[in-house]
């Protein structure tokens, strides 16, 4: 690889999308690069390659820094998506070898009438016959790379965030975008980890709490309406008190009303106290009485 | 209070957002976002979206404390300090005159 020093003129920079998890391998300090397209991050990558003067295929990252007349004209970072291919081929070859060896041993055992060896060999052969097509299928199909990319953590994070946003309701549509930005992290390209899954669970808890708050608000609405209105507040004191008075009058007569007067007054006082406490608790103020408004 | 603490001390050129609040306060997302919602409803904080939208990452929602929020925060801080001072004040030893 050609790793020339930068010249006088401004180098032409080409940016590529690179999974964030591969970036620490490029950073000379071993720290995290916060933004891929930031100039300082670019400088760090360039400095790293100038220092190491070679690519790092072991880390799954390759790089080409082309020096054109003493000027950095191209910088390229690419990820080897197919780096596991030779390993896959080796695995399939090993399995075929095992299958052939088992078959040969089985035939020899049958010819030599070694019954104690035949049964376990048959079992092993059956197992290998089942495993081999599965491994071949997994290693060769493009589906494998797709599934590998869509890790369980990624799926969980996405589905949990979407579900939480759905649960939070139509009034809070912006939350989905906010949460996606949260999961993207400071860099904006954070990979999906179990830590992120935990955060996504937190979003779910948030959504449930939002809904509980909404339900509580909805439940308080009729109470607030009564507390805010003077007429309704007066009615909610007067109606039960009058009803209690009428009930006593019907069953025990006028004398009963006189004897139970303190109980009837107690009902009225309790309801009035409840209204006042409710207004204080909910921080609700009724409109001023008409007489006072007229004076003002 | 922790959230207001962070928001009150955030510089205007580097405003606080969800992830930073979680990192600084040490609370989880299940605590921070409902708290922010309550503070927004109470009018103690404001929110706004990052503008312009960055090309390489999702847009962030920033939060800032309002003047009402700052007043309430200062008052709450004063009350807390007074309460803490009263609690930490050494109690008179038995036998000493007041």
mmCIF file with all atom_site columns, N, CA, C and O in Angstrom, chain A residues 4-54:
data_model
loop_
_atom_site.group_PDB
_atom_site.id
_atom_site.type_symbol
_atom_site.label_atom_id
_atom_site.label_alt_id
_atom_site.label_comp_id
_atom_site.label_asym_id
_atom_site.label_entity_id
_atom_site.label_seq_id
_atom_site.pdbx_PDB_ins_code
_atom_site.Cartn_x
_atom_site.Cartn_y
_atom_site.Cartn_z
_atom_site.occupancy
_atom_site.B_iso_or_equiv
_atom_site.pdbx_formal_charge
_atom_site.auth_seq_id
_atom_site.auth_comp_id
_atom_site.auth_asym_id
_atom_site.auth_atom_id
_atom_site.pdbx_PDB_model_num
ATOM 1   N N  . UNK A 1 4  ? 1.786   7.813  1.214  1.00 0.00 ? 4  UNK A N  1
ATOM 2   C CA . UNK A 1 4  ? 2.575   9.037  1.130  1.00 0.00 ? 4  UNK A CA 1
ATOM 3   C C  . UNK A 1 4  ? 2.075   10.099 2.081  1.00 0.00 ? 4  UNK A C  1
ATOM 4   O O  . UNK A 1 4  ? 0.956   10.044 2.566  1.00 0.00 ? 4  UNK A O  1
ATOM 5   N N  . UNK A 1 5  ? 2.929   11.063 2.357  1.00 0.00 ? 5  UNK A N  1
ATOM 6   C CA . UNK A 1 5  ? 2.550   12.164 3.230  1.00 0.00 ? 5  UNK A CA 1
ATOM 7   C C  . UNK A 1 5  ? 1.659   13.145 2.475  1.00 0.00 ? 5  UNK A C  1
ATOM 8   O O  . UNK A 1 5  ? 1.766   13.284 1.259  1.00 0.00 ? 5  UNK A O  1
ATOM 9   N N  . UNK A 1 6  ? 0.764   13.876 3.180  1.00 0.00 ? 6  UNK A N  1
ATOM 10  C CA . UNK A 1 6  ? -0.106  14.816 2.491  1.00 0.00 ? 6  UNK A CA 1
ATOM 11  C C  . UNK A 1 6  ? 0.679   15.998 1.947  1.00 0.00 ? 6  UNK A C  1
ATOM 12  O O  . UNK A 1 6  ? 1.620   16.477 2.567  1.00 0.00 ? 6  UNK A O  1
ATOM 13  N N  . UNK A 1 7  ? 0.282   16.446 0.786  1.00 0.00 ? 7  UNK A N  1
ATOM 14  C CA . UNK A 1 7  ? 0.968   17.556 0.150  1.00 0.00 ? 7  UNK A CA 1
ATOM 15  C C  . UNK A 1 7  ? 0.390   18.886 0.558  1.00 0.00 ? 7  UNK A C  1
ATOM 16  O O  . UNK A 1 7  ? -0.341  18.992 1.530  1.00 0.00 ? 7  UNK A O  1
ATOM 17  N N  . UNK A 1 8  ? 0.703   19.888 -0.217 1.00 0.00 ? 8  UNK A N  1
ATOM 18  C CA . UNK A 1 8  ? 0.276   21.251 0.088  1.00 0.00 ? 8  UNK A CA 1
ATOM 19  C C  . UNK A 1 8  ? -1.211  21.448 -0.182 1.00 0.00 ? 8  UNK A C  1
ATOM 20  O O  . UNK A 1 8  ? -1.925  22.026 0.608  1.00 0.00 ? 8  UNK A O  1
ATOM 21  N N  . UNK A 1 9  ? -1.642  20.941 -1.366 1.00 0.00 ? 9  UNK A N  1
ATOM 22  C CA . UNK A 1 9  ? -3.032  21.198 -1.751 1.00 0.00 ? 9  UNK A CA 1
ATOM 23  C C  . UNK A 1 9  ? -4.005  20.318 -0.935 1.00 0.00 ? 9  UNK A C  1
ATOM 24  O O  . UNK A 1 9  ? -3.613  19.292 -0.379 1.00 0.00 ? 9  UNK A O  1
ATOM 25  N N  . UNK A 1 10 ? -5.239  20.772 -0.910 1.00 0.00 ? 10 UNK A N  1
ATOM 26  C CA . UNK A 1 10 ? -6.280  20.077 -0.117 1.00 0.00 ? 10 UNK A CA 1
ATOM 27  C C  . UNK A 1 10 ? -6.551  18.690 -0.712 1.00 0.00 ? 10 UNK A C  1
ATOM 28  O O  . UNK A 1 10 ? -6.833  18.567 -1.905 1.00 0.00 ? 10 UNK A O  1
ATOM 29  N N  . UNK A 1 11 ? -6.433  17.632 0.094  1.00 0.00 ? 11 UNK A N  1
ATOM 30  C CA . UNK A 1 11 ? -6.661  16.308 -0.475 1.00 0.00 ? 11 UNK A CA 1
ATOM 31  C C  . UNK A 1 11 ? -8.144  16.087 -0.789 1.00 0.00 ? 11 UNK A C  1
ATOM 32  O O  . UNK A 1 11 ? -9.020  16.598 -0.093 1.00 0.00 ? 11 UNK A O  1
ATOM 33  N N  . UNK A 1 12 ? -8.376  15.298 -1.801 1.00 0.00 ? 12 UNK A N  1
ATOM 34  C CA . UNK A 1 12 ? -9.752  14.952 -2.157 1.00 0.00 ? 12 UNK A CA 1
ATOM 35  C C  . UNK A 1 12 ? -10.175 13.799 -1.253 1.00 0.00 ? 12 UNK A C  1
ATOM 36  O O  . UNK A 1 12 ? -9.461  12.794 -1.171 1.00 0.00 ? 12 UNK A O  1
ATOM 37  N N  . UNK A 1 13 ? -11.284 13.956 -0.574 1.00 0.00 ? 13 UNK A N  1
ATOM 38  C CA . UNK A 1 13 ? -11.696 12.930 0.381  1.00 0.00 ? 13 UNK A CA 1
ATOM 39  C C  . UNK A 1 13 ? -12.965 12.245 -0.066 1.00 0.00 ? 13 UNK A C  1
ATOM 40  O O  . UNK A 1 13 ? -13.923 12.892 -0.449 1.00 0.00 ? 13 UNK A O  1
ATOM 41  N N  . UNK A 1 14 ? -12.932 10.966 0.006  1.00 0.00 ? 14 UNK A N  1
ATOM 42  C CA . UNK A 1 14 ? -14.120 10.183 -0.358 1.00 0.00 ? 14 UNK A CA 1
ATOM 43  C C  . UNK A 1 14 ? -14.581 9.456  0.895  1.00 0.00 ? 14 UNK A C  1
ATOM 44  O O  . UNK A 1 14 ? -13.794 8.807  1.566  1.00 0.00 ? 14 UNK A O  1
ATOM 45  N N  . UNK A 1 15 ? -15.844 9.587  1.213  1.00 0.00 ? 15 UNK A N  1
ATOM 46  C CA . UNK A 1 15 ? -16.354 8.997  2.446  1.00 0.00 ? 15 UNK A CA 1
ATOM 47  C C  . UNK A 1 15 ? -17.194 7.762  2.139  1.00 0.00 ? 15 UNK A C  1
ATOM 48  O O  . UNK A 1 15 ? -17.929 7.743  1.162  1.00 0.00 ? 15 UNK A O  1
ATOM 49  N N  . UNK A 1 16 ? -17.047 6.802  2.983  1.00 0.00 ? 16 UNK A N  1
ATOM 50  C CA . UNK A 1 16 ? -17.817 5.574  2.822  1.00 0.00 ? 16 UNK A CA 1
ATOM 51  C C  . UNK A 1 16 ? -18.533 5.268  4.121  1.00 0.00 ? 16 UNK A C  1
ATOM 52  O O  . UNK A 1 16 ? -18.018 5.553  5.192  1.00 0.00 ? 16 UNK A O  1
ATOM 53  N N  . UNK A 1 17 ? -19.676 4.665  3.964  1.00 0.00 ? 17 UNK A N  1
ATOM 54  C CA . UNK A 1 17 ? -20.373 4.224  5.168  1.00 0.00 ? 17 UNK A CA 1
ATOM 55  C C  . UNK A 1 17 ? -19.669 2.989  5.716  1.00 0.00 ? 17 UNK A C  1
ATOM 56  O O  . UNK A 1 17 ? -19.447 2.033  4.991  1.00 0.00 ? 17 UNK A O  1
ATOM 57  N N  . UNK A 1 18 ? -19.333 3.048  6.948  1.00 0.00 ? 18 UNK A N  1
ATOM 58  C CA . UNK A 1 18 ? -18.600 1.941  7.575  1.00 0.00 ? 18 UNK A CA 1
ATOM 59  C C  . UNK A 1 18 ? -19.280 1.643  8.901  1.00 0.00 ? 18 UNK A C  1
ATOM 60  O O  . UNK A 1 18 ? -19.587 2.560  9.643  1.00 0.00 ? 18 UNK A O  1
ATOM 61  N N  . UNK A 1 19 ? -19.521 0.374  9.212  1.00 0.00 ? 19 UNK A N  1
ATOM 62  C CA . UNK A 1 19 ? -20.126 0.077  10.524 1.00 0.00 ? 19 UNK A CA 1
ATOM 63  C C  . UNK A 1 19 ? -19.260 0.648  11.639 1.00 0.00 ? 19 UNK A C  1
ATOM 64  O O  . UNK A 1 19 ? -18.031 0.502  11.607 1.00 0.00 ? 19 UNK A O  1
ATOM 65  N N  . UNK A 1 20 ? -19.885 1.270  12.593 1.00 0.00 ? 20 UNK A N  1
ATOM 66  C CA . UNK A 1 20 ? -19.137 1.962  13.631 1.00 0.00 ? 20 UNK A CA 1
ATOM 67  C C  . UNK A 1 20 ? -18.242 1.036  14.429 1.00 0.00 ? 20 UNK A C  1
ATOM 68  O O  . UNK A 1 20 ? -17.182 1.424  14.895 1.00 0.00 ? 20 UNK A O  1
ATOM 69  N N  . UNK A 1 21 ? -18.668 -0.218 14.545 1.00 0.00 ? 21 UNK A N  1
ATOM 70  C CA . UNK A 1 21 ? -17.892 -1.140 15.380 1.00 0.00 ? 21 UNK A CA 1
ATOM 71  C C  . UNK A 1 21 ? -16.504 -1.416 14.814 1.00 0.00 ? 21 UNK A C  1
ATOM 72  O O  . UNK A 1 21 ? -15.628 -1.901 15.507 1.00 0.00 ? 21 UNK A O  1
ATOM 73  N N  . UNK A 1 22 ? -16.302 -1.110 13.527 1.00 0.00 ? 22 UNK A N  1
ATOM 74  C CA . UNK A 1 22 ? -14.996 -1.355 12.941 1.00 0.00 ? 22 UNK A CA 1
ATOM 75  C C  . UNK A 1 22 ? -14.061 -0.169 13.137 1.00 0.00 ? 22 UNK A C  1
ATOM 76  O O  . UNK A 1 22 ? -12.872 -0.282 12.889 1.00 0.00 ? 22 UNK A O  1
ATOM 77  N N  . UNK A 1 23 ? -14.597 0.950  13.510 1.00 0.00 ? 23 UNK A N  1
ATOM 78  C CA . UNK A 1 23 ? -13.770 2.154  13.576 1.00 0.00 ? 23 UNK A CA 1
ATOM 79  C C  . UNK A 1 23 ? -12.695 2.136  14.656 1.00 0.00 ? 23 UNK A C  1
ATOM 80  O O  . UNK A 1 23 ? -11.596 2.593  14.412 1.00 0.00 ? 23 UNK A O  1
ATOM 81  N N  . UNK A 1 24 ? -12.960 1.610  15.864 1.00 0.00 ? 24 UNK A N  1
ATOM 82  C CA . UNK A 1 24 ? -11.911 1.642  16.891 1.00 0.00 ? 24 UNK A CA 1
ATOM 83  C C  . UNK A 1 24 ? -10.615 0.995  16.440 1.00 0.00 ? 24 UNK A C  1
ATOM 84  O O  . UNK A 1 24 ? -9.545  1.399  16.864 1.00 0.00 ? 24 UNK A O  1
ATOM 85  N N  . UNK A 1 25 ? -10.699 0.014  15.528 1.00 0.00 ? 25 UNK A N  1
ATOM 86  C CA . UNK A 1 25 ? -9.482  -0.643 15.057 1.00 0.00 ? 25 UNK A CA 1
ATOM 87  C C  . UNK A 1 25 ? -8.602  0.331  14.279 1.00 0.00 ? 25 UNK A C  1
ATOM 88  O O  . UNK A 1 25 ? -7.403  0.153  14.168 1.00 0.00 ? 25 UNK A O  1
ATOM 89  N N  . UNK A 1 26 ? -9.225  1.373  13.761 1.00 0.00 ? 26 UNK A N  1
ATOM 90  C CA . UNK A 1 26 ? -8.477  2.326  12.947 1.00 0.00 ? 26 UNK A CA 1
ATOM 91  C C  . UNK A 1 26 ? -7.925  3.485  13.770 1.00 0.00 ? 26 UNK A C  1
ATOM 92  O O  . UNK A 1 26 ? -7.015  4.168  13.351 1.00 0.00 ? 26 UNK A O  1
ATOM 93  N N  . UNK A 1 27 ? -8.525  3.717  14.919 1.00 0.00 ? 27 UNK A N  1
ATOM 94  C CA . UNK A 1 27 ? -8.139  4.871  15.705 1.00 0.00 ? 27 UNK A CA 1
ATOM 95  C C  . UNK A 1 27 ? -6.779  4.644  16.356 1.00 0.00 ? 27 UNK A C  1
ATOM 96  O O  . UNK A 1 27 ? -6.567  3.635  17.023 1.00 0.00 ? 27 UNK A O  1
ATOM 97  N N  . UNK A 1 28 ? -5.824  5.558  16.169 1.00 0.00 ? 28 UNK A N  1
ATOM 98  C CA . UNK A 1 28 ? -4.482  5.342  16.750 1.00 0.00 ? 28 UNK A CA 1
ATOM 99  C C  . UNK A 1 28 ? -4.503  5.301  18.271 1.00 0.00 ? 28 UNK A C  1
ATOM 100 O O  . UNK A 1 28 ? -3.713  4.600  18.885 1.00 0.00 ? 28 UNK A O  1
ATOM 101 N N  . UNK A 1 29 ? -5.427  6.063  18.879 1.00 0.00 ? 29 UNK A N  1
ATOM 102 C CA . UNK A 1 29 ? -5.480  6.066  20.352 1.00 0.00 ? 29 UNK A CA 1
ATOM 103 C C  . UNK A 1 29 ? -6.277  4.887  20.885 1.00 0.00 ? 29 UNK A C  1
ATOM 104 O O  . UNK A 1 29 ? -6.349  4.672  22.087 1.00 0.00 ? 29 UNK A O  1
ATOM 105 N N  . UNK A 1 30 ? -6.911  4.173  19.986 1.00 0.00 ? 30 UNK A N  1
ATOM 106 C CA . UNK A 1 30 ? -7.746  3.056  20.428 1.00 0.00 ? 30 UNK A CA 1
ATOM 107 C C  . UNK A 1 30 ? -9.080  3.525  20.952 1.00 0.00 ? 30 UNK A C  1
ATOM 108 O O  . UNK A 1 30 ? -9.876  2.758  21.438 1.00 0.00 ? 30 UNK A O  1
ATOM 109 N N  . UNK A 1 31 ? -9.365  4.818  20.841 1.00 0.00 ? 31 UNK A N  1
ATOM 110 C CA . UNK A 1 31 ? -10.620 5.358  21.343 1.00 0.00 ? 31 UNK A CA 1
ATOM 111 C C  . UNK A 1 31 ? -11.701 5.314  20.285 1.00 0.00 ? 31 UNK A C  1
ATOM 112 O O  . UNK A 1 31 ? -11.488 4.840  19.173 1.00 0.00 ? 31 UNK A O  1
ATOM 113 N N  . UNK A 1 32 ? -12.841 5.826  20.629 1.00 0.00 ? 32 UNK A N  1
ATOM 114 C CA . UNK A 1 32 ? -13.971 5.799  19.703 1.00 0.00 ? 32 UNK A CA 1
ATOM 115 C C  . UNK A 1 32 ? -13.948 7.040  18.822 1.00 0.00 ? 32 UNK A C  1
ATOM 116 O O  . UNK A 1 32 ? -13.654 8.130  19.288 1.00 0.00 ? 32 UNK A O  1
ATOM 117 N N  . UNK A 1 33 ? -14.280 6.859  17.575 1.00 0.00 ? 33 UNK A N  1
ATOM 118 C CA . UNK A 1 33 ? -14.430 7.993  16.678 1.00 0.00 ? 33 UNK A CA 1
ATOM 119 C C  . UNK A 1 33 ? -15.892 8.396  16.710 1.00 0.00 ? 33 UNK A C  1
ATOM 120 O O  . UNK A 1 33 ? -16.767 7.578  16.479 1.00 0.00 ? 33 UNK A O  1
ATOM 121 N N  . UNK A 1 34 ? -16.113 9.634  17.011 1.00 0.00 ? 34 UNK A N  1
ATOM 122 C CA . UNK A 1 34 ? -17.502 10.020 17.222 1.00 0.00 ? 34 UNK A CA 1
ATOM 123 C C  . UNK A 1 34 ? -18.260 10.211 15.915 1.00 0.00 ? 34 UNK A C  1
ATOM 124 O O  . UNK A 1 34 ? -19.381 9.810  15.788 1.00 0.00 ? 34 UNK A O  1
ATOM 125 N N  . UNK A 1 35 ? -17.628 10.849 14.955 1.00 0.00 ? 35 UNK A N  1
ATOM 126 C CA . UNK A 1 35 ? -18.331 11.099 13.702 1.00 0.00 ? 35 UNK A CA 1
ATOM 127 C C  . UNK A 1 35 ? -17.434 10.712 12.540 1.00 0.00 ? 35 UNK A C  1
ATOM 128 O O  . UNK A 1 35 ? -16.299 11.170 12.430 1.00 0.00 ? 35 UNK A O  1
ATOM 129 N N  . UNK A 1 36 ? -17.980 9.884  11.680 1.00 0.00 ? 36 UNK A N  1
ATOM 130 C CA . UNK A 1 36 ? -17.167 9.377  10.581 1.00 0.00 ? 36 UNK A CA 1
ATOM 131 C C  . UNK A 1 36 ? -16.821 10.491 9.601  1.00 0.00 ? 36 UNK A C  1
ATOM 132 O O  . UNK A 1 36 ? -15.731 10.569 9.087  1.00 0.00 ? 36 UNK A O  1
ATOM 133 N N  . UNK A 1 37 ? -17.783 11.370 9.341  1.00 0.00 ? 37 UNK A N  1
ATOM 134 C CA . UNK A 1 37 ? -17.532 12.371 8.321  1.00 0.00 ? 37 UNK A CA 1
ATOM 135 C C  . UNK A 1 37 ? -16.944 13.663 8.888  1.00 0.00 ? 37 UNK A C  1
ATOM 136 O O  . UNK A 1 37 ? -16.801 14.636 8.182  1.00 0.00 ? 37 UNK A O  1
ATOM 137 N N  . UNK A 1 38 ? -16.608 13.665 10.148 1.00 0.00 ? 38 UNK A N  1
ATOM 138 C CA . UNK A 1 38 ? -15.993 14.858 10.732 1.00 0.00 ? 38 UNK A CA 1
ATOM 139 C C  . UNK A 1 38 ? -14.530 14.913 10.315 1.00 0.00 ? 38 UNK A C  1
ATOM 140 O O  . UNK A 1 38 ? -13.879 13.883 10.128 1.00 0.00 ? 38 UNK A O  1
ATOM 141 N N  . UNK A 1 39 ? -14.026 16.116 10.179 1.00 0.00 ? 39 UNK A N  1
ATOM 142 C CA . UNK A 1 39 ? -12.655 16.270 9.699  1.00 0.00 ? 39 UNK A CA 1
ATOM 143 C C  . UNK A 1 39 ? -11.640 15.663 10.652 1.00 0.00 ? 39 UNK A C  1
ATOM 144 O O  . UNK A 1 39 ? -10.680 15.035 10.240 1.00 0.00 ? 39 UNK A O  1
ATOM 145 N N  . UNK A 1 40 ? -11.892 15.851 11.959 1.00 0.00 ? 40 UNK A N  1
ATOM 146 C CA . UNK A 1 40 ? -10.914 15.337 12.930 1.00 0.00 ? 40 UNK A CA 1
ATOM 147 C C  . UNK A 1 40 ? -10.868 13.814 12.906 1.00 0.00 ? 40 UNK A C  1
ATOM 148 O O  . UNK A 1 40 ? -9.804  13.205 13.030 1.00 0.00 ? 40 UNK A O  1
ATOM 149 N N  . UNK A 1 41 ? -12.036 13.187 12.687 1.00 0.00 ? 41 UNK A N  1
ATOM 150 C CA . UNK A 1 41 ? -12.078 11.727 12.599 1.00 0.00 ? 41 UNK A CA 1
ATOM 151 C C  . UNK A 1 41 ? -11.282 11.268 11.380 1.00 0.00 ? 41 UNK A C  1
ATOM 152 O O  . UNK A 1 41 ? -10.536 10.299 11.438 1.00 0.00 ? 41 UNK A O  1
ATOM 153 N N  . UNK A 1 42 ? -11.462 11.998 10.309 1.00 0.00 ? 42 UNK A N  1
ATOM 154 C CA . UNK A 1 42 ? -10.755 11.667 9.073  1.00 0.00 ? 42 UNK A CA 1
ATOM 155 C C  . UNK A 1 42 ? -9.250  11.781 9.307  1.00 0.00 ? 42 UNK A C  1
ATOM 156 O O  . UNK A 1 42 ? -8.482  10.917 8.876  1.00 0.00 ? 42 UNK A O  1
ATOM 157 N N  . UNK A 1 43 ? -8.861  12.831 10.009 1.00 0.00 ? 43 UNK A N  1
ATOM 158 C CA . UNK A 1 43 ? -7.437  13.034 10.288 1.00 0.00 ? 43 UNK A CA 1
ATOM 159 C C  . UNK A 1 43 ? -6.881  11.872 11.106 1.00 0.00 ? 43 UNK A C  1
ATOM 160 O O  . UNK A 1 43 ? -5.769  11.415 10.883 1.00 0.00 ? 43 UNK A O  1
ATOM 161 N N  . UNK A 1 44 ? -7.711  11.400 12.044 1.00 0.00 ? 44 UNK A N  1
ATOM 162 C CA . UNK A 1 44 ? -7.278  10.287 12.891 1.00 0.00 ? 44 UNK A CA 1
ATOM 163 C C  . UNK A 1 44 ? -7.055  9.032  12.054 1.00 0.00 ? 44 UNK A C  1
ATOM 164 O O  . UNK A 1 44 ? -6.067  8.319  12.240 1.00 0.00 ? 44 UNK A O  1
ATOM 165 N N  . UNK A 1 45 ? -7.986  8.799  11.136 1.00 0.00 ? 45 UNK A N  1
ATOM 166 C CA . UNK A 1 45 ? -7.863  7.599  10.297 1.00 0.00 ? 45 UNK A CA 1
ATOM 167 C C  . UNK A 1 45 ? -6.621  7.700  9.422  1.00 0.00 ? 45 UNK A C  1
ATOM 168 O O  . UNK A 1 45 ? -5.835  6.755  9.319  1.00 0.00 ? 45 UNK A O  1
ATOM 169 N N  . UNK A 1 46 ? -6.428  8.859  8.843  1.00 0.00 ? 46 UNK A N  1
ATOM 170 C CA . UNK A 1 46 ? -5.255  9.065  7.980  1.00 0.00 ? 46 UNK A CA 1
ATOM 171 C C  . UNK A 1 46 ? -3.966  8.898  8.774  1.00 0.00 ? 46 UNK A C  1
ATOM 172 O O  . UNK A 1 46 ? -3.026  8.235  8.325  1.00 0.00 ? 46 UNK A O  1
ATOM 173 N N  . UNK A 1 47 ? -3.961  9.488  9.966  1.00 0.00 ? 47 UNK A N  1
ATOM 174 C CA . UNK A 1 47 ? -2.761  9.392  10.811 1.00 0.00 ? 47 UNK A CA 1
ATOM 175 C C  . UNK A 1 47 ? -2.480  7.941  11.168 1.00 0.00 ? 47 UNK A C  1
ATOM 176 O O  . UNK A 1 47 ? -1.322  7.505  11.177 1.00 0.00 ? 47 UNK A O  1
ATOM 177 N N  . UNK A 1 48 ? -3.545  7.197  11.430 1.00 0.00 ? 48 UNK A N  1
ATOM 178 C CA . UNK A 1 48 ? -3.388  5.791  11.790 1.00 0.00 ? 48 UNK A CA 1
ATOM 179 C C  . UNK A 1 48 ? -2.741  5.017  10.652 1.00 0.00 ? 48 UNK A C  1
ATOM 180 O O  . UNK A 1 48 ? -1.827  4.223  10.859 1.00 0.00 ? 48 UNK A O  1
ATOM 181 N N  . UNK A 1 49 ? -3.202  5.295  9.428  1.00 0.00 ? 49 UNK A N  1
ATOM 182 C CA . UNK A 1 49 ? -2.654  4.565  8.298  1.00 0.00 ? 49 UNK A CA 1
ATOM 183 C C  . UNK A 1 49 ? -1.242  5.018  7.959  1.00 0.00 ? 49 UNK A C  1
ATOM 184 O O  . UNK A 1 49 ? -0.429  4.215  7.514  1.00 0.00 ? 49 UNK A O  1
ATOM 185 N N  . UNK A 1 50 ? -0.961  6.284  8.184  1.00 0.00 ? 50 UNK A N  1
ATOM 186 C CA . UNK A 1 50 ? 0.409   6.757  7.964  1.00 0.00 ? 50 UNK A CA 1
ATOM 187 C C  . UNK A 1 50 ? 1.350   6.058  8.946  1.00 0.00 ? 50 UNK A C  1
ATOM 188 O O  . UNK A 1 50 ? 2.443   5.667  8.627  1.00 0.00 ? 50 UNK A O  1
ATOM 189 N N  . UNK A 1 51 ? 0.836   5.898  10.171 1.00 0.00 ? 51 UNK A N  1
ATOM 190 C CA . UNK A 1 51 ? 1.644   5.300  11.238 1.00 0.00 ? 51 UNK A CA 1
ATOM 191 C C  . UNK A 1 51 ? 1.845   3.798  10.983 1.00 0.00 ? 51 UNK A C  1
ATOM 192 O O  . UNK A 1 51 ? 2.943   3.289  11.076 1.00 0.00 ? 51 UNK A O  1
ATOM 193 N N  . UNK A 1 52 ? 0.755   3.115  10.674 1.00 0.00 ? 52 UNK A N  1
ATOM 194 C CA . UNK A 1 52 ? 0.838   1.659  10.515 1.00 0.00 ? 52 UNK A CA 1
ATOM 195 C C  . UNK A 1 52 ? 1.321   1.240  9.133  1.00 0.00 ? 52 UNK A C  1
ATOM 196 O O  . UNK A 1 52 ? 1.886   0.161  8.967  1.00 0.00 ? 52 UNK A O  1
ATOM 197 N N  . UNK A 1 53 ? 1.089   2.079  8.148  1.00 0.00 ? 53 UNK A N  1
ATOM 198 C CA . UNK A 1 53 ? 1.458   1.878  6.741  1.00 0.00 ? 53 UNK A CA 1
ATOM 199 C C  . UNK A 1 53 ? 1.028   0.506  6.202  1.00 0.00 ? 53 UNK A C  1
ATOM 200 O O  . UNK A 1 53 ? 1.665   -0.075 5.361  1.00 0.00 ? 53 UNK A O  1
ATOM 201 N N  . UNK A 1 54 ? 0.005   -0.001 6.753  1.00 0.00 ? 54 UNK A N  1
ATOM 202 C CA . UNK A 1 54 ? -0.585  -1.219 6.177  1.00 0.00 ? 54 UNK A CA 1
ATOM 203 C C  . UNK A 1 54 ? -2.044  -1.372 6.629  1.00 0.00 ? 54 UNK A C  1
ATOM 204 O O  . UNK A 1 54 ? -2.476  -0.723 7.576  1.00 0.00 ? 54 UNK A O  1
#
